[in-house]
Structure formats: structure tokens, C-alpha cells
mmCIF file of C-alpha atoms in Angstrom:
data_model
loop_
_atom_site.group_PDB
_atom_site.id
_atom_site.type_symbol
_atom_site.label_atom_id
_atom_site.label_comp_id
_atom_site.label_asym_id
_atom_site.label_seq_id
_atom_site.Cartn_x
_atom_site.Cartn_y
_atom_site.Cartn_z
ATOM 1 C CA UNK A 259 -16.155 12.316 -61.588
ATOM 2 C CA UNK A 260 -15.485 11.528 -57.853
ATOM 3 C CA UNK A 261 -18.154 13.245 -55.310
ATOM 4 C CA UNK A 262 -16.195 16.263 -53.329
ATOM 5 C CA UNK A 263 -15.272 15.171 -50.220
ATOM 6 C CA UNK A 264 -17.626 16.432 -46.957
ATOM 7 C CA UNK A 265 -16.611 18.906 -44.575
ATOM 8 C CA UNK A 266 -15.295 17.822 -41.819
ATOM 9 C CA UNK A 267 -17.146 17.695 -38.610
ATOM 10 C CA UNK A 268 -16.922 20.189 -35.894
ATOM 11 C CA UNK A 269 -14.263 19.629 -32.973
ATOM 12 C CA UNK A 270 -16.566 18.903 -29.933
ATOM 13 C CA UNK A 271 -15.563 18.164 -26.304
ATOM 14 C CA UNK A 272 -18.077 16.120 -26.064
ATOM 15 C CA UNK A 273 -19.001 12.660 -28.549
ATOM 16 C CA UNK A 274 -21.116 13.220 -31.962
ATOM 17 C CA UNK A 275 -22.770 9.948 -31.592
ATOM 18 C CA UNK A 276 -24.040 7.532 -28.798
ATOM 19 C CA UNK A 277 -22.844 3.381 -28.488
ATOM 20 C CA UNK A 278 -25.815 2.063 -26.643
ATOM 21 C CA UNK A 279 -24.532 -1.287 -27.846
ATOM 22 C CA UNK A 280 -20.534 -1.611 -27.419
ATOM 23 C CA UNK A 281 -18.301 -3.767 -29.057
ATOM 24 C CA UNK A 282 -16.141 -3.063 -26.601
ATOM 25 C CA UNK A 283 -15.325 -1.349 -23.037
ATOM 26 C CA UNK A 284 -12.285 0.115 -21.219
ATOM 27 C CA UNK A 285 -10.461 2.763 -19.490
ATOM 28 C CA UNK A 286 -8.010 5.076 -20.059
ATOM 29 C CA UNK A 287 -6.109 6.255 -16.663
ATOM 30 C CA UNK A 288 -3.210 8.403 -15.897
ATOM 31 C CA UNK A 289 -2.775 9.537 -19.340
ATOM 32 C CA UNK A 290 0.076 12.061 -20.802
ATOM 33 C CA UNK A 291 -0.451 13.691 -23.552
ATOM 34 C CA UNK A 292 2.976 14.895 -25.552
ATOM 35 C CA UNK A 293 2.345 16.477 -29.018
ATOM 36 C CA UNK A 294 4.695 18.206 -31.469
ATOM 37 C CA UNK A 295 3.273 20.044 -34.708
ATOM 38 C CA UNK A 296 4.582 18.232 -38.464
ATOM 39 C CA UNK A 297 4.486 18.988 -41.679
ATOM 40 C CA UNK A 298 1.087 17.169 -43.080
ATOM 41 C CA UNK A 299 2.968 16.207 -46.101
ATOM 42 C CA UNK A 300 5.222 14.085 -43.430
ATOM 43 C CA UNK A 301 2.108 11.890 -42.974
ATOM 44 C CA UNK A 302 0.423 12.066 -45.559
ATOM 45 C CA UNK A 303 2.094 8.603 -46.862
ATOM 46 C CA UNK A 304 1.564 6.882 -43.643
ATOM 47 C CA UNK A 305 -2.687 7.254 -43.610
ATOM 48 C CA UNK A 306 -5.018 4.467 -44.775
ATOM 49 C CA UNK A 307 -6.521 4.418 -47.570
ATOM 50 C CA UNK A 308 -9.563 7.102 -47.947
ATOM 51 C CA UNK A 309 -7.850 9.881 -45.305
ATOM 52 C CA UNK A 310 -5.927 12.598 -44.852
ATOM 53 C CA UNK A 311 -4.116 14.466 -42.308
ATOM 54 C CA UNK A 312 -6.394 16.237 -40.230
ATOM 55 C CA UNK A 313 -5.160 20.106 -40.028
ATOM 56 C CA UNK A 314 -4.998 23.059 -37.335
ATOM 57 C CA UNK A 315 -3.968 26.303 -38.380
ATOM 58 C CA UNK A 316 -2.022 24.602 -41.569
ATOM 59 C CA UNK A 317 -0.334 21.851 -39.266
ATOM 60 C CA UNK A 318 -1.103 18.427 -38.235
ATOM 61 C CA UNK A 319 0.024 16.923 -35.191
ATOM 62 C CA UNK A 320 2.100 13.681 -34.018
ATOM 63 C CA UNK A 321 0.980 12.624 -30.377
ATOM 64 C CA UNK A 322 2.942 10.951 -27.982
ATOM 65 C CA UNK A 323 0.240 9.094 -25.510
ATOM 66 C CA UNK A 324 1.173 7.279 -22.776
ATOM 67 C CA UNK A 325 -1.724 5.799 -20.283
ATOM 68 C CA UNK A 326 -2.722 2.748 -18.007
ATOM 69 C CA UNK A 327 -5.441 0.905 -19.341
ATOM 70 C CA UNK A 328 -7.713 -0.477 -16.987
ATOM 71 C CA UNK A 329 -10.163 -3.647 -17.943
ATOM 72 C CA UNK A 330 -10.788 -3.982 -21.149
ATOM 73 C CA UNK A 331 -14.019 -6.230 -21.654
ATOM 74 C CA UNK A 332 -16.215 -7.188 -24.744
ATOM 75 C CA UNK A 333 -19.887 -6.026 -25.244
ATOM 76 C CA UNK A 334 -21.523 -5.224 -21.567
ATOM 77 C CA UNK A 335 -19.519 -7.801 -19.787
ATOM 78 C CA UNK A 336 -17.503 -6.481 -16.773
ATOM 79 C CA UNK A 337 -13.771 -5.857 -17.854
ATOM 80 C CA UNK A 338 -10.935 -8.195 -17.977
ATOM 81 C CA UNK A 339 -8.368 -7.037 -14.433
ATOM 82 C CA UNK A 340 -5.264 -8.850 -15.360
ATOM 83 C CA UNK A 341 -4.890 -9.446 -18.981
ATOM 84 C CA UNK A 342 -7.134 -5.990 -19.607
ATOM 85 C CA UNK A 343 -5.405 -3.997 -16.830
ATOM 86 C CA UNK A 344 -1.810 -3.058 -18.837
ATOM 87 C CA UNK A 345 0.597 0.091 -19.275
ATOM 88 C CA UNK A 346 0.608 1.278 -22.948
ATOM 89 C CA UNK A 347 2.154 3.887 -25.212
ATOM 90 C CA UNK A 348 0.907 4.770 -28.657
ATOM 91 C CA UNK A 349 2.100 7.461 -31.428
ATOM 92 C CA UNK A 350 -0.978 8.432 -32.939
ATOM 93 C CA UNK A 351 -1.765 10.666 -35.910
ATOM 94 C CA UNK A 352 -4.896 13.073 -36.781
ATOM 95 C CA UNK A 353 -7.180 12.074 -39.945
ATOM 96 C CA UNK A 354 -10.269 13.690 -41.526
ATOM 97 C CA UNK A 355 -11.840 11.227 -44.030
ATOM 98 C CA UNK A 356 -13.952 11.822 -47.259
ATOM 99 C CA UNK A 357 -17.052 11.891 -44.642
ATOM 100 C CA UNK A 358 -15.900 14.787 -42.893
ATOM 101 C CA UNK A 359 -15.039 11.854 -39.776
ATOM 102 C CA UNK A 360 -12.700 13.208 -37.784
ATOM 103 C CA UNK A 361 -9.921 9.854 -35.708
ATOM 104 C CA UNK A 362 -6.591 9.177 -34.847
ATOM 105 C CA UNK A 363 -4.593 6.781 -37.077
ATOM 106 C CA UNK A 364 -2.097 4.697 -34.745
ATOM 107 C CA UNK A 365 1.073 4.068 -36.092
ATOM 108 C CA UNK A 366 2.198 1.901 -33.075
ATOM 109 C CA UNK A 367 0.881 0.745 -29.954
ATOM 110 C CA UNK A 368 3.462 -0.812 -27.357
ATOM 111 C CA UNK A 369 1.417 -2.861 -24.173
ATOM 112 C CA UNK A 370 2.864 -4.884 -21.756
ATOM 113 C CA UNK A 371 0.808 -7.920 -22.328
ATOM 114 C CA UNK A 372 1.231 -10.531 -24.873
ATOM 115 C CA UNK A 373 -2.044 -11.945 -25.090
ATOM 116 C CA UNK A 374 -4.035 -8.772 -25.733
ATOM 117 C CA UNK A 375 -0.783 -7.568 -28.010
ATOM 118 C CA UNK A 376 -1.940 -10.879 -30.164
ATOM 119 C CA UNK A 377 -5.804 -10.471 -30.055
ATOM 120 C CA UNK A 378 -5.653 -6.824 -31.507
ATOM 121 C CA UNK A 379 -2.868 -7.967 -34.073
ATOM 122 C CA UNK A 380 -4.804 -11.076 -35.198
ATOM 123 C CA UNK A 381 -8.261 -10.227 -35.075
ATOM 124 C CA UNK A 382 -8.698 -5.746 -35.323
ATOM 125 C CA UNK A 383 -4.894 -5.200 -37.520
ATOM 126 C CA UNK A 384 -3.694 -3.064 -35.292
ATOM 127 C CA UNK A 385 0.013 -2.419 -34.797
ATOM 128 C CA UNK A 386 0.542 -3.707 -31.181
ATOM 129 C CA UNK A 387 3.988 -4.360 -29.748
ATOM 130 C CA UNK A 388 4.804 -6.282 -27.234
ATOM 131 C CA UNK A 389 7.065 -4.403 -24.442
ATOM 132 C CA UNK A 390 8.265 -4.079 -20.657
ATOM 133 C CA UNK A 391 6.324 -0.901 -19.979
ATOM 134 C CA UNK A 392 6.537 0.253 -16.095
ATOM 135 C CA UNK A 393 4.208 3.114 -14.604
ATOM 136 C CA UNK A 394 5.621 5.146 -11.587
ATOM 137 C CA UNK A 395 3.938 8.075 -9.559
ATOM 138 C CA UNK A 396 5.841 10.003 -6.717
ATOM 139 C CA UNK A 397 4.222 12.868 -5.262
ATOM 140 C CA UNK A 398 3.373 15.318 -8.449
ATOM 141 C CA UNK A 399 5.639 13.440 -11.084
ATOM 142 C CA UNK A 400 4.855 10.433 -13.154
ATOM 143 C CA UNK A 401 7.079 8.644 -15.262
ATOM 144 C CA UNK A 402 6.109 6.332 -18.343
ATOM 145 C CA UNK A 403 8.636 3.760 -19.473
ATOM 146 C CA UNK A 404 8.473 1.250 -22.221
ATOM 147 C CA UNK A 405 11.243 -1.242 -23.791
ATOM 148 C CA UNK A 406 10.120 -3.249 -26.622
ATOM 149 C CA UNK A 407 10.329 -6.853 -27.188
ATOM 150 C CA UNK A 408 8.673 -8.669 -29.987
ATOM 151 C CA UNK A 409 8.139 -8.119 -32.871
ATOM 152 C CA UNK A 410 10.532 -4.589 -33.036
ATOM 153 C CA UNK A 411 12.366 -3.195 -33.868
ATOM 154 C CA UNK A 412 13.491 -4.193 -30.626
ATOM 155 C CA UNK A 413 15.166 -1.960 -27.752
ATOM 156 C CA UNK A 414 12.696 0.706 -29.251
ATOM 157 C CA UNK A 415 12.034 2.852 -25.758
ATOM 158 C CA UNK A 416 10.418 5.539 -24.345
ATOM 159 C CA UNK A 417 10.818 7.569 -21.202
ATOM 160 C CA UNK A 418 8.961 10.067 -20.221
ATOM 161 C CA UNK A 419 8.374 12.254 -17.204
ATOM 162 C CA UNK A 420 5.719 14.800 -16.408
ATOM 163 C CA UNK A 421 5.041 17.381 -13.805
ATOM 164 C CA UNK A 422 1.162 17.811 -13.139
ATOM 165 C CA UNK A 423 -0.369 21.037 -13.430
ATOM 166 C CA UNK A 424 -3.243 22.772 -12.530
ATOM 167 C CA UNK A 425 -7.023 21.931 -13.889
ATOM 168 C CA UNK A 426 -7.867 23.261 -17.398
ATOM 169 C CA UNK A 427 -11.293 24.656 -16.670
ATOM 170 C CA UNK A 428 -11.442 26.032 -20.872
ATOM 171 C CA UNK A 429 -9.408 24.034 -22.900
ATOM 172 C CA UNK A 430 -8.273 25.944 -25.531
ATOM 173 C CA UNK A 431 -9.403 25.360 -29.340
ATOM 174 C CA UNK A 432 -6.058 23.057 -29.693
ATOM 175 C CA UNK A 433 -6.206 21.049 -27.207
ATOM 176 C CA UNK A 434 -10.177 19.744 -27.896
ATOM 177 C CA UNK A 435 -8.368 18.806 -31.550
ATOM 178 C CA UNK A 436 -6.120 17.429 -29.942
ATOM 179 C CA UNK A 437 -7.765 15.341 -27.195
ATOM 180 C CA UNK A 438 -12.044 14.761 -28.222
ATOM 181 C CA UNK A 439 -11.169 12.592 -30.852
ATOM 182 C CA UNK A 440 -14.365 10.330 -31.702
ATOM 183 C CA UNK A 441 -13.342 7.326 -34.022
ATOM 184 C CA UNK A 442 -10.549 5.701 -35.515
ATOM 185 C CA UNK A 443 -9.621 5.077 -38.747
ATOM 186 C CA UNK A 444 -7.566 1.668 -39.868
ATOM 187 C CA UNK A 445 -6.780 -0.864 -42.771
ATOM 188 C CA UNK A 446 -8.620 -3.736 -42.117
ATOM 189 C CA UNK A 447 -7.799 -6.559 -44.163
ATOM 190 C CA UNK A 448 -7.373 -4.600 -47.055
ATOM 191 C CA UNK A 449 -10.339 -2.492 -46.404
ATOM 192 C CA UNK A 450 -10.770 0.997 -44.713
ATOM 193 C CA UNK A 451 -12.446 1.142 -41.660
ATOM 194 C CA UNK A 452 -13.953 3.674 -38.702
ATOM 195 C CA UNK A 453 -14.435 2.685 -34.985
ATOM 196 C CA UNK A 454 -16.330 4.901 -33.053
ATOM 197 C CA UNK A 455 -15.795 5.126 -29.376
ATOM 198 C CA UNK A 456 -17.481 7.847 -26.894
ATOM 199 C CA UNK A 457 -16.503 8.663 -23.392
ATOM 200 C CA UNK A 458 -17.166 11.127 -21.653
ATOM 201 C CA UNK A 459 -15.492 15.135 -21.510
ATOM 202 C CA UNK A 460 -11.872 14.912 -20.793
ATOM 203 C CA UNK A 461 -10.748 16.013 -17.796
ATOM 204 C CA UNK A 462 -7.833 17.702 -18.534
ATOM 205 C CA UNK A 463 -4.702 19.728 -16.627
ATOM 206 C CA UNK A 464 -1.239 21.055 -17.397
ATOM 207 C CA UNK A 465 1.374 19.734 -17.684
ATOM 208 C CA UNK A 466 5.151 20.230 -17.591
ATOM 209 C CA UNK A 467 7.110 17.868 -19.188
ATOM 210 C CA UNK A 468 10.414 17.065 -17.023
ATOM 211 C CA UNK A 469 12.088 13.700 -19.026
ATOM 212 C CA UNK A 470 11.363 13.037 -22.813
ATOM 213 C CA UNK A 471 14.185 10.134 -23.873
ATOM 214 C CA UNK A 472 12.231 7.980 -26.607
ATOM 215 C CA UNK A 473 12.602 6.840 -30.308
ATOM 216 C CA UNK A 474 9.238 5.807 -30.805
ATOM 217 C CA UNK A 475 8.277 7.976 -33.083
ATOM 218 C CA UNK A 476 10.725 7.464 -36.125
ATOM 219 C CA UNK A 477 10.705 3.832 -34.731
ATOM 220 C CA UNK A 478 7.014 4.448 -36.769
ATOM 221 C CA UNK A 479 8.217 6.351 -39.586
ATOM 222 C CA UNK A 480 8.125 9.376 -38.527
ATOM 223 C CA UNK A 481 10.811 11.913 -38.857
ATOM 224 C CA UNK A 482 12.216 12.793 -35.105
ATOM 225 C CA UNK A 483 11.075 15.104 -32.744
ATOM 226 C CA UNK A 484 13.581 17.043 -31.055
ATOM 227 C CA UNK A 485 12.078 20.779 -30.359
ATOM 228 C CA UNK A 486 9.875 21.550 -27.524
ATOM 229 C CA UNK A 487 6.169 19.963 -27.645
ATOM 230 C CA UNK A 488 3.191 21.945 -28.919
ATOM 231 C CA UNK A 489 1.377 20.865 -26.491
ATOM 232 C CA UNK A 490 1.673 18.669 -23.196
ATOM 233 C CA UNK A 491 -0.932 17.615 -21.071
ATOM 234 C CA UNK A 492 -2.196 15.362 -18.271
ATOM 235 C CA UNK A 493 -5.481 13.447 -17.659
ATOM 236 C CA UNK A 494 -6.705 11.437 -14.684
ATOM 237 C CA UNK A 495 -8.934 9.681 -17.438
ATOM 238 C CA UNK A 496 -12.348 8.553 -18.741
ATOM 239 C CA UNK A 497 -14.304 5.411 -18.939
ATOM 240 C CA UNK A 498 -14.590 4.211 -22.805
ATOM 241 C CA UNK A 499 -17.508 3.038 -25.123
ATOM 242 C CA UNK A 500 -16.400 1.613 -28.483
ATOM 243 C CA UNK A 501 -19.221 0.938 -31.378
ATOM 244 C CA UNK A 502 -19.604 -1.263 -34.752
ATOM 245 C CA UNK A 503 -16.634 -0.868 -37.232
ATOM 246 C CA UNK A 504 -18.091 1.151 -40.196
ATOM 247 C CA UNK A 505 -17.289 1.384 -43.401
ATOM 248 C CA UNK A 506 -16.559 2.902 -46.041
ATOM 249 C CA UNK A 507 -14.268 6.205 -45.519
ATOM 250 C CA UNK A 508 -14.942 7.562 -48.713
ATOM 251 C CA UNK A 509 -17.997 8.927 -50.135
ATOM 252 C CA UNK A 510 -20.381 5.915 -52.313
ATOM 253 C CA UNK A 511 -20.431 7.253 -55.444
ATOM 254 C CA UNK A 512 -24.155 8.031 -56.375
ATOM 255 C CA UNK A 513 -26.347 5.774 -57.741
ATOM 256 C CA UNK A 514 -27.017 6.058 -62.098
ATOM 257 C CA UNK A 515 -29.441 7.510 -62.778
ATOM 258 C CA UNK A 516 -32.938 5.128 -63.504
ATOM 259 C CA UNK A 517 -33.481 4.591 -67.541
ATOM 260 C CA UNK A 518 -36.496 4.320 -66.814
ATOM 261 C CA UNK A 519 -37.102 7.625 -65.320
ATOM 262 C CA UNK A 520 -37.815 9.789 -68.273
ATOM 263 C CA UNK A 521 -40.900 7.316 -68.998
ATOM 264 C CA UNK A 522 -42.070 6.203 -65.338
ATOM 265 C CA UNK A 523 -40.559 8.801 -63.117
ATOM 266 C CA UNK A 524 -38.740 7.259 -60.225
ATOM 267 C CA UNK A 525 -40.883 4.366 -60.302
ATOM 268 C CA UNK A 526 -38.348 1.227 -60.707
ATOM 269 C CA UNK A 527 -38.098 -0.475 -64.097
ATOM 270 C CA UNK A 528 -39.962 -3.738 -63.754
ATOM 271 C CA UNK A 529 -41.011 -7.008 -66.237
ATOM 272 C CA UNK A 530 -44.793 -5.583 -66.599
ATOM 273 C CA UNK A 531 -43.456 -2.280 -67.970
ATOM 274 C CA UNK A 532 -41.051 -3.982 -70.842
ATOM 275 C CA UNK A 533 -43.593 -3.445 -73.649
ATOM 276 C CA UNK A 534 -43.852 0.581 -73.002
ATOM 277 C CA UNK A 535 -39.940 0.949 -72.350
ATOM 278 C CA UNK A 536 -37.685 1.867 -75.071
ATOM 279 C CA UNK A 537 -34.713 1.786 -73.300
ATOM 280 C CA UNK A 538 -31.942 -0.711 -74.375
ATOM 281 C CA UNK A 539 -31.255 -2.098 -70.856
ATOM 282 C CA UNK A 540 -34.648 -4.250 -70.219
ATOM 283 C CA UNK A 541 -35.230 -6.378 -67.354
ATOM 284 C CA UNK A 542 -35.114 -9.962 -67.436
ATOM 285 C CA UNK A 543 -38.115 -12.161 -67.731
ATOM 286 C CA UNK A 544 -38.813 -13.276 -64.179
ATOM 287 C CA UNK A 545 -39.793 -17.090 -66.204
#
């Protein structure tokens, strides 16, 4: 019988773990945050292998994120300013695994440059596009556009204004779930992985959203989104730690027991003990 899967760990605005050692850095700048609740059995089929939708109040969530990352470097070297400096736009999903970890699963991730596009294609598996992706701020507005290019589907687009709001000084219950996500969970060569990543408390305001013109989102797999957002929000943004990959996301199933045990206690079953063991399973003779 399978092990019951853990509970799954608290929502907290700020990280459940350290990275004293980072794989790697970044930031996250100008970010808008567009949600709209779904049906978990919508994405249910579209989660790696070992998670499930994570759920608040019965739904899950489909997110809409677009941002300007700034420098992305490896370990504690200083960030990258061209080819790690970069518009981007993801549609993200929210996953609990058998741990109780709590991530986002990313379903697409449009960037305007190539070369990083190919690095986290080749080397992490994750589902980078290549796209003309523009950032432009005017007064209290900013508008997020993205065309894609390679590999597609192309013309896939996204345009999207918001209005910025006041400061959130208590973000409600939702909006931690939906924002202090602290890992995320992908197929990696076959294999199910988790990568950490701490930062520190988002910083977060309201937000009205003004201009919302995009098919990314079924472009993904995902049926469409055309009712007014659960939830829309704005952040100026947070500096970004990423760990060590770990795996796997479902509980190790425990250990049989020792045959040895009802003669020698825990004590493991070794060559000198072979003459006092009845057991079937003996050890071989270390000559």
C-alpha cells in the first residue's frame, strides 16, 4: 500500500527554507499579477508527475504573470545585464505534492531573448518561448506585450494593461496563496523535480486591470479565460535566491522491515551472525 500523502505546508509570506548556497540569482521587477479561479479537474492532466492542483476554498487558480527580469546570474556571481536583463510572461499553475510542497507548475514561459530561451529549454526542461515582448510605463499605467516567435504556436500574444493601486499593507489569505509561492515543481528528463527559491516578502499593491487581449493561456492548454480576474495585482518586485533541484515529489516508500529483527533487534544482519539466523534471506559470504 502507498504511504498517504503529507499535509501540505502552511501558506507563509515569508520562505520555509533558507539557500545559503544558490544555484542561481535574479530579479523579478514590475510584475502583474492576473489570476482567474478553474476548475482543478481542468489541470489536473496538465501537472507532473507526483502533484496535484493546489486548492483554495475548492478552486485552483491559473495566473497570468507578466514581469521584467533583471540579471540573472549563476551561483554568487554578479548577474548577467544584457542576456539576463529580459521582459517575460508566464501562465503558471498551483501544485501541492505528496510532501505537502507547495510550487507553481509553468505551462509556458515567453522571454525576449533567445539565448536564455535555449539554456532553460536545453539544460532545466522548461517551456520557454521565444517572443518580441515590449515593457511600457506612463505615469500610473503599465502595459505588458508579448508576440511569439519560435517555436509557437506562433502569433500567440498577450496584452495587458494595469492601473496601479494603492499598497496592500495585509494581504488577504488569497493573495499570500497566490503570490509566496516557495518552489517549483517540473519534469525533468523524465523525472519529477522541486526547485526551491526564497526572496524576500512581496511587496504588493492593487491593481486595476485596464487592457487584457491575450491567448496565452489556451495557447497552454488551458480552457479560456473570459470573466473578470479573481484577483489582480501589482508588485515593484523582489530580489531571488534559487536552491539545489530536489527530488523525489512523492513520498519513498518505507524501508522492509529487517529479517533479522525478531532475532537481533534493529541490529543489521551481518556474515558473523549467519549461524544463529534462521531466516531464508542470508547474507553473502564476504570471501
Amino acid at each position: 500500500m502507498s504511504p498517504a500523502p503529507l499535509a501540505p505546508e502552511s501558506v507563509t509570506p515569508d520562505p520555509v527554507h533558507s539557500t545559503p548556497r544558490p544555484l542561481l540569482t535574479q530579479s523579478w521587477l514590475d510584475l502583474a499579477f492576473v489570476h482567474w479561479a478553474v476548475d482543478p479537474a481542468d489541470v489536473a492532466p496538465l501537472l507532473p508527475a507526483g502533484t496535484v492542483p493546489d486548492t483554495f476554498d475548492g478552486a485552483t487558480y491559473v495566473g497570468l504573470v507578466a514581469f521584467r527580469m533583471h540579471r540573472v546570474g549563476w551561483f554568487r556571481l554578479p548577474g548577467v545585464p544584457y542576456l539576463g536583463t529580459f521582459p517575460e510572461t508566464n501562465v503558471r499553475l498551483y501544485t501541492v505534492d505528496a510532501l505537502g510542497r507547495r510550487g507553481v507548475v509553468f505551462r509556458s514561459l515567453d522571454a525576449s531573448r533567445l539565448i536564455p530561451v535555449a539554456i532553460a529549454r536545453t539544460f532545466f526542461r522548461l517551456p520557454y518561448l521565444w517572443s518580441r515582448m515590449t515593457i511600457t510605463r506612463r505615469a500610473d499605467t503599465i502595459s505588458y506585450h508579448s508576440r511569439r516567435r519560435w517555436p509557437g504556436p506562433r502569433g500567440a500574444h498577450s496584452r495587458v494593461t494595469i492601473r496601479l493601486g494603492e499598497r496592500i499593507e495585509e494581504p488577504t489569505a488569497l493573495e499570500h496563496f497566490l503570490t509566496a509561492r516557495w518552489g517549483m515543481h517540473n519534469s525533468f528528463f523524465g523525472q519529477s523535480m522541486y526547485l526551491p527559491n526564497t526572496h524576500p516578502r512581496w511587496p504588493l499593491h492593487r491593481a486595476e486591470l485596464i487592457e487584457c487581449h491575450e491567448n496565452l493561456v489556451t495557447a497552454a492548454g488551458l480552457p479560456e479565460q473570459s470573466g473578470t480576474p479573481a484577483s489582480v495585482l501589482y508588485s515593484p518586485g523582489v530580489a531571488v535566491r534559487f536552491g539545489r533541484p530536489a527530488r523525489p515529489s512523492v513520498i519513498p516508500a518505507p524501508r522492509p522491515p529487517n529479517p533479522c529483527a525478531s532475532q537481533h533487534g534493529s541490529t543489521p544482519h551481518l556474515t558473523s551472525c549467519t549461524e544463529q539466523c534462521t531466516h531464508t534471506d542470508r547474507a553473502p559470504d564476504s570471501g
